[in-house]
Amino acid sequence: MCGRVRVEMMYIFAKVGTALLIGSSLLNIGCGDSTKHGNHCILPDGIVLREGDVVFRMGSGIESHAVRLMDTDGNYSHIGIVVDTMGRKMVVHAVPGEPDFKDDVDRVKLDEVQTFFSVVYAGKGEITRIDDELTARYAARAALDVFRRGVLFDHDYDSNDTTRMYCTELVMYAYKCAGVRLVMSEPHEVELPMLHAAVYYPSDVYHSTHLRPVVKF
């Protein structure tokens, strides 16, 4: 971690709260005014990202805190995966409420690292990594393929339907394509007035035995 009382506010999953049903998608992690903060990025200088790195962020906005109300075992509300596009590291992530242009639909996005970790969206973050570089590269390419196919954001948080995806589902799917099951546990059953789903939270991926922390900031 829209629409339906912006049930996205349910990132409750991880986005996919009761505080959630306040009306704005959970993945809509707006932490501030971009005109006030400019394009400042919280990622420290000198951090070298690698294909397949799983990146986490937590914003200061109400939607981000709503995610945390649901995901009590974690510190982050949204995740993405680092990819390489012509030698340039970027982040593929599934997010609602962050349009690239007017009337843009909620979908899987490809963003600059500086945008993903902009103070507009992030108050803190972390980089995690799988040590097998080849596997990580395969996962990154699978995620990039999802972006290129124009996959839409999954407002139903259906972990069994990959025709649409929410953020945690996307990262897990990418690594599954590379032969790694990041999360061994079952999804969390969510029962809300406007949503009944089995979802995975950011903390489920964060605690994966396949990932190791690289840097927190």
Short mmCIF file of C-alpha atoms in Angstrom, two decimals:
data_model
loop_
_atom_site.label_atom_id
_atom_site.label_comp_id
_atom_site.label_asym_id
_atom_site.label_seq_id
_atom_site.Cartn_x
_atom_site.Cartn_y
_atom_site.Cartn_z
CA MET A 1 0.00 0.00 0.00
CA CYS A 2 -9.57 4.12 -4.06
CA GLY A 3 -12.60 4.24 -6.13
CA ARG A 4 -14.96 2.55 -3.84
CA VAL A 5 -14.97 5.05 -1.13
CA ARG A 6 -11.58 4.73 -2.43
CA VAL A 7 -11.39 1.32 -1.14
CA GLU A 8 -7.87 1.65 -2.16
CA MET A 9 -7.58 3.22 0.96
CA MET A 10 -7.34 -0.18 1.64
CA TYR A 11 -3.98 -0.68 0.55
CA ILE A 12 -5.07 -2.45 3.37
CA PHE A 13 -3.08 -4.72 2.22
CA ALA A 14 -0.83 -3.02 2.15
CA LYS A 15 -2.96 -0.63 0.94
CA VAL A 16 -5.19 -3.28 -0.15
CA GLY A 17 -8.58 0.74 6.70
CA THR A 18 -11.69 1.69 9.35
CA ALA A 19 -9.81 4.64 9.28
CA LEU A 20 -9.00 3.58 5.76
CA LEU A 21 -12.35 4.25 4.36
CA ILE A 22 -11.60 7.90 4.65
CA GLY A 23 -11.48 8.25 1.00
CA SER A 24 -8.27 8.06 -0.87
CA SER A 25 -6.34 5.08 -1.96
CA LEU A 26 -3.96 3.51 0.34
CA LEU A 27 -1.42 3.28 -2.29
CA ASN A 28 -2.01 6.90 -2.80
CA ILE A 29 0.84 7.71 -0.51
CA GLY A 30 0.84 11.48 -0.71
CA CYS A 31 3.04 12.84 2.02
CA GLY A 32 3.15 16.45 1.22
CA ASP A 33 2.87 19.38 -1.15
CA SER A 34 5.18 19.00 -4.13
CA THR A 35 5.39 22.74 -4.62
CA LYS A 36 6.54 23.07 -1.05
CA HIS A 37 9.08 20.25 -1.11
CA GLY A 38 10.15 20.44 -4.73
CA ASN A 39 11.66 17.25 -6.10
CA HIS A 40 13.80 16.43 -3.10
CA CYS A 41 14.59 12.73 -2.86
CA ILE A 42 15.18 11.03 0.49
CA LEU A 43 17.47 8.36 -0.99
CA PRO A 44 21.00 9.17 0.25
CA ASP A 45 23.69 10.03 -2.29
CA GLY A 46 26.06 7.26 -3.20
CA ILE A 47 23.59 4.38 -2.92
CA VAL A 48 24.11 2.00 -5.82
CA LEU A 49 20.92 0.20 -6.79
CA ARG A 50 20.85 -3.16 -8.50
CA GLU A 51 18.28 -4.76 -10.80
CA GLY A 52 15.77 -6.70 -8.74
CA ASP A 53 16.25 -4.68 -5.55
CA VAL A 54 12.97 -4.48 -3.64
CA VAL A 55 12.38 -0.94 -2.41
CA PHE A 56 10.09 0.11 0.43
CA ARG A 57 8.71 3.50 1.40
CA MET A 58 6.48 5.04 4.03
CA GLY A 59 4.80 8.39 3.59
CA SER A 60 3.47 10.83 6.14
CA GLY A 61 0.04 11.16 4.59
CA ILE A 62 -3.19 9.78 6.01
CA GLU A 63 -3.33 7.01 3.43
CA SER A 64 0.09 5.74 4.40
CA HIS A 65 -0.84 5.69 8.06
CA ALA A 66 -4.03 3.86 7.18
CA VAL A 67 -1.92 1.12 5.63
CA ARG A 68 0.05 0.88 8.83
CA LEU A 69 -3.16 0.43 10.80
CA MET A 70 -3.72 -2.72 8.80
CA ASP A 71 -0.15 -3.94 8.42
CA THR A 72 0.78 -3.86 12.10
CA ASP A 73 3.87 -5.99 11.57
CA GLY A 74 5.55 -3.59 9.17
CA ASN A 75 7.07 -0.14 8.81
CA TYR A 76 6.27 0.58 5.20
CA SER A 77 3.17 1.20 3.16
CA HIS A 78 4.35 0.67 -0.42
CA ILE A 79 6.91 -1.35 -2.35
CA GLY A 80 8.39 -1.56 -5.83
CA ILE A 81 11.17 -3.30 -7.72
CA VAL A 82 14.24 -1.75 -9.33
CA VAL A 83 14.70 -2.32 -13.06
CA ASP A 84 17.27 -1.26 -15.63
CA THR A 85 16.17 0.62 -18.71
CA MET A 86 19.06 1.31 -21.07
CA GLY A 87 21.53 1.52 -18.21
CA ARG A 88 19.28 3.67 -16.05
CA LYS A 89 17.86 2.39 -12.77
CA MET A 90 14.13 3.01 -12.30
CA VAL A 91 11.30 1.58 -10.18
CA VAL A 92 8.34 -0.45 -11.39
CA HIS A 93 5.41 -0.34 -8.95
CA ALA A 94 1.64 -0.71 -8.94
CA VAL A 95 -0.03 2.34 -7.45
CA PRO A 96 -3.33 4.22 -7.59
CA GLY A 97 -3.78 7.95 -7.34
CA GLU A 98 -0.42 8.94 -8.85
CA PRO A 99 -1.33 9.92 -12.44
CA ASP A 100 1.38 10.83 -14.93
CA PHE A 101 -1.08 13.03 -16.79
CA LYS A 102 -4.68 14.24 -16.60
CA ASP A 103 -7.20 11.38 -16.70
CA ASP A 104 -4.42 8.81 -16.42
CA VAL A 105 -5.71 5.46 -15.15
CA ASP A 106 -4.39 3.65 -12.06
CA ARG A 107 -1.81 1.21 -13.32
CA VAL A 108 1.61 -0.34 -13.01
CA LYS A 109 4.11 2.50 -13.39
CA LEU A 110 7.75 3.02 -14.28
CA ASP A 111 9.15 5.89 -12.21
CA GLU A 112 12.47 7.55 -11.63
CA VAL A 113 14.06 6.47 -8.36
CA GLN A 114 13.99 10.15 -7.39
CA THR A 115 10.24 10.23 -7.95
CA PHE A 116 9.55 7.02 -6.03
CA PHE A 117 11.52 8.33 -3.06
CA SER A 118 10.45 11.95 -3.40
CA VAL A 119 9.37 13.64 -0.17
CA VAL A 120 6.03 14.04 -1.89
CA TYR A 121 5.52 10.31 -1.44
CA ALA A 122 8.07 9.11 1.09
CA GLY A 123 9.06 10.00 4.63
CA LYS A 124 11.41 7.04 5.02
CA GLY A 125 12.57 4.14 2.92
CA GLU A 126 14.68 1.04 2.63
CA ILE A 127 16.46 -0.98 -0.03
CA THR A 128 16.50 -4.78 0.22
CA ARG A 129 18.22 -7.26 -2.05
CA ILE A 130 18.39 -10.90 -3.08
CA ASP A 131 21.99 -12.05 -3.37
CA ASP A 132 21.52 -14.09 -6.54
CA GLU A 133 22.06 -11.40 -9.21
CA LEU A 134 20.83 -13.55 -12.08
CA THR A 135 17.55 -14.32 -10.32
CA ALA A 136 17.16 -10.66 -9.40
CA ARG A 137 17.72 -9.66 -13.02
CA TYR A 138 15.06 -12.10 -14.24
CA ALA A 139 12.60 -10.72 -11.69
CA ALA A 140 13.32 -7.15 -12.76
CA ARG A 141 12.71 -8.03 -16.39
CA ALA A 142 9.44 -9.75 -15.51
CA ALA A 143 8.32 -6.59 -13.70
CA LEU A 144 9.33 -4.43 -16.64
CA ASP A 145 7.29 -6.66 -18.92
CA VAL A 146 4.24 -6.14 -16.67
CA PHE A 147 4.70 -2.39 -17.04
CA ARG A 148 5.08 -2.61 -20.81
CA ARG A 149 1.88 -4.63 -21.07
CA GLY A 150 0.00 -1.74 -19.45
CA VAL A 151 -1.37 -3.82 -16.56
CA LEU A 152 -3.91 -1.88 -14.52
CA PHE A 153 -4.00 -1.48 -10.75
CA ASP A 154 -6.04 -4.13 -8.96
CA HIS A 155 -8.69 -2.34 -6.93
CA ASP A 156 -10.09 -5.69 -5.82
CA TYR A 157 -6.77 -6.84 -4.36
CA ASP A 158 -7.25 -10.26 -5.86
CA SER A 159 -3.95 -12.08 -5.35
CA ASN A 160 -5.06 -14.88 -7.68
CA ASP A 161 -5.69 -12.66 -10.70
CA THR A 162 -2.56 -11.28 -12.34
CA THR A 163 -4.43 -9.47 -15.12
CA ARG A 164 -4.45 -6.54 -12.67
CA MET A 165 -2.02 -6.04 -9.80
CA TYR A 166 -1.51 -4.22 -6.51
CA CYS A 167 2.02 -3.36 -5.37
CA THR A 168 2.93 -6.35 -3.25
CA GLU A 169 1.36 -8.71 -5.74
CA LEU A 170 3.50 -7.23 -8.51
CA VAL A 171 6.79 -7.77 -6.67
CA MET A 172 5.84 -11.30 -5.64
CA TYR A 173 4.77 -12.10 -9.20
CA ALA A 174 8.03 -10.81 -10.66
CA TYR A 175 10.09 -13.02 -8.37
CA LYS A 176 7.81 -15.98 -8.95
CA CYS A 177 8.58 -15.62 -12.65
CA ALA A 178 12.26 -15.84 -11.68
CA GLY A 179 11.63 -19.03 -9.71
CA VAL A 180 11.54 -17.56 -6.22
CA ARG A 181 8.58 -17.55 -3.87
CA LEU A 182 9.23 -14.52 -1.68
CA VAL A 183 6.37 -15.16 0.75
CA MET A 184 5.59 -18.63 2.05
CA SER A 185 2.69 -17.69 4.33
CA GLU A 186 -0.95 -17.45 3.31
CA PRO A 187 -2.48 -14.05 2.53
CA HIS A 188 -4.38 -12.04 5.13
CA GLU A 189 -8.15 -12.26 5.00
CA VAL A 190 -9.63 -8.77 4.83
CA GLU A 191 -13.30 -8.22 5.60
CA LEU A 192 -14.50 -4.66 5.15
CA PRO A 193 -17.87 -3.20 4.18
CA MET A 194 -16.76 -2.71 0.59
CA LEU A 195 -13.98 -5.25 0.23
CA HIS A 196 -13.54 -8.95 0.88
CA ALA A 197 -10.11 -10.11 -0.16
CA ALA A 198 -7.06 -12.18 0.69
CA VAL A 199 -4.09 -9.84 0.47
CA TYR A 200 -0.37 -9.69 1.12
CA TYR A 201 1.06 -6.77 3.09
CA PRO A 202 4.39 -5.01 2.46
CA SER A 203 5.69 -6.58 5.68
CA ASP A 204 5.10 -10.07 4.24
CA VAL A 205 7.64 -9.33 1.53
CA TYR A 206 9.92 -7.39 3.86
CA HIS A 207 10.30 -10.42 6.13
CA SER A 208 11.10 -12.75 3.24
CA THR A 209 14.09 -14.97 3.99
CA HIS A 210 15.28 -14.36 0.43
CA LEU A 211 15.86 -10.65 0.98
CA ARG A 212 18.51 -8.90 3.02
CA PRO A 213 18.55 -5.22 4.03
CA VAL A 214 20.96 -2.95 2.17
CA VAL A 215 20.24 0.47 3.62
CA LYS A 216 17.54 2.30 5.61
CA PHE A 217 17.03 6.03 5.34
#
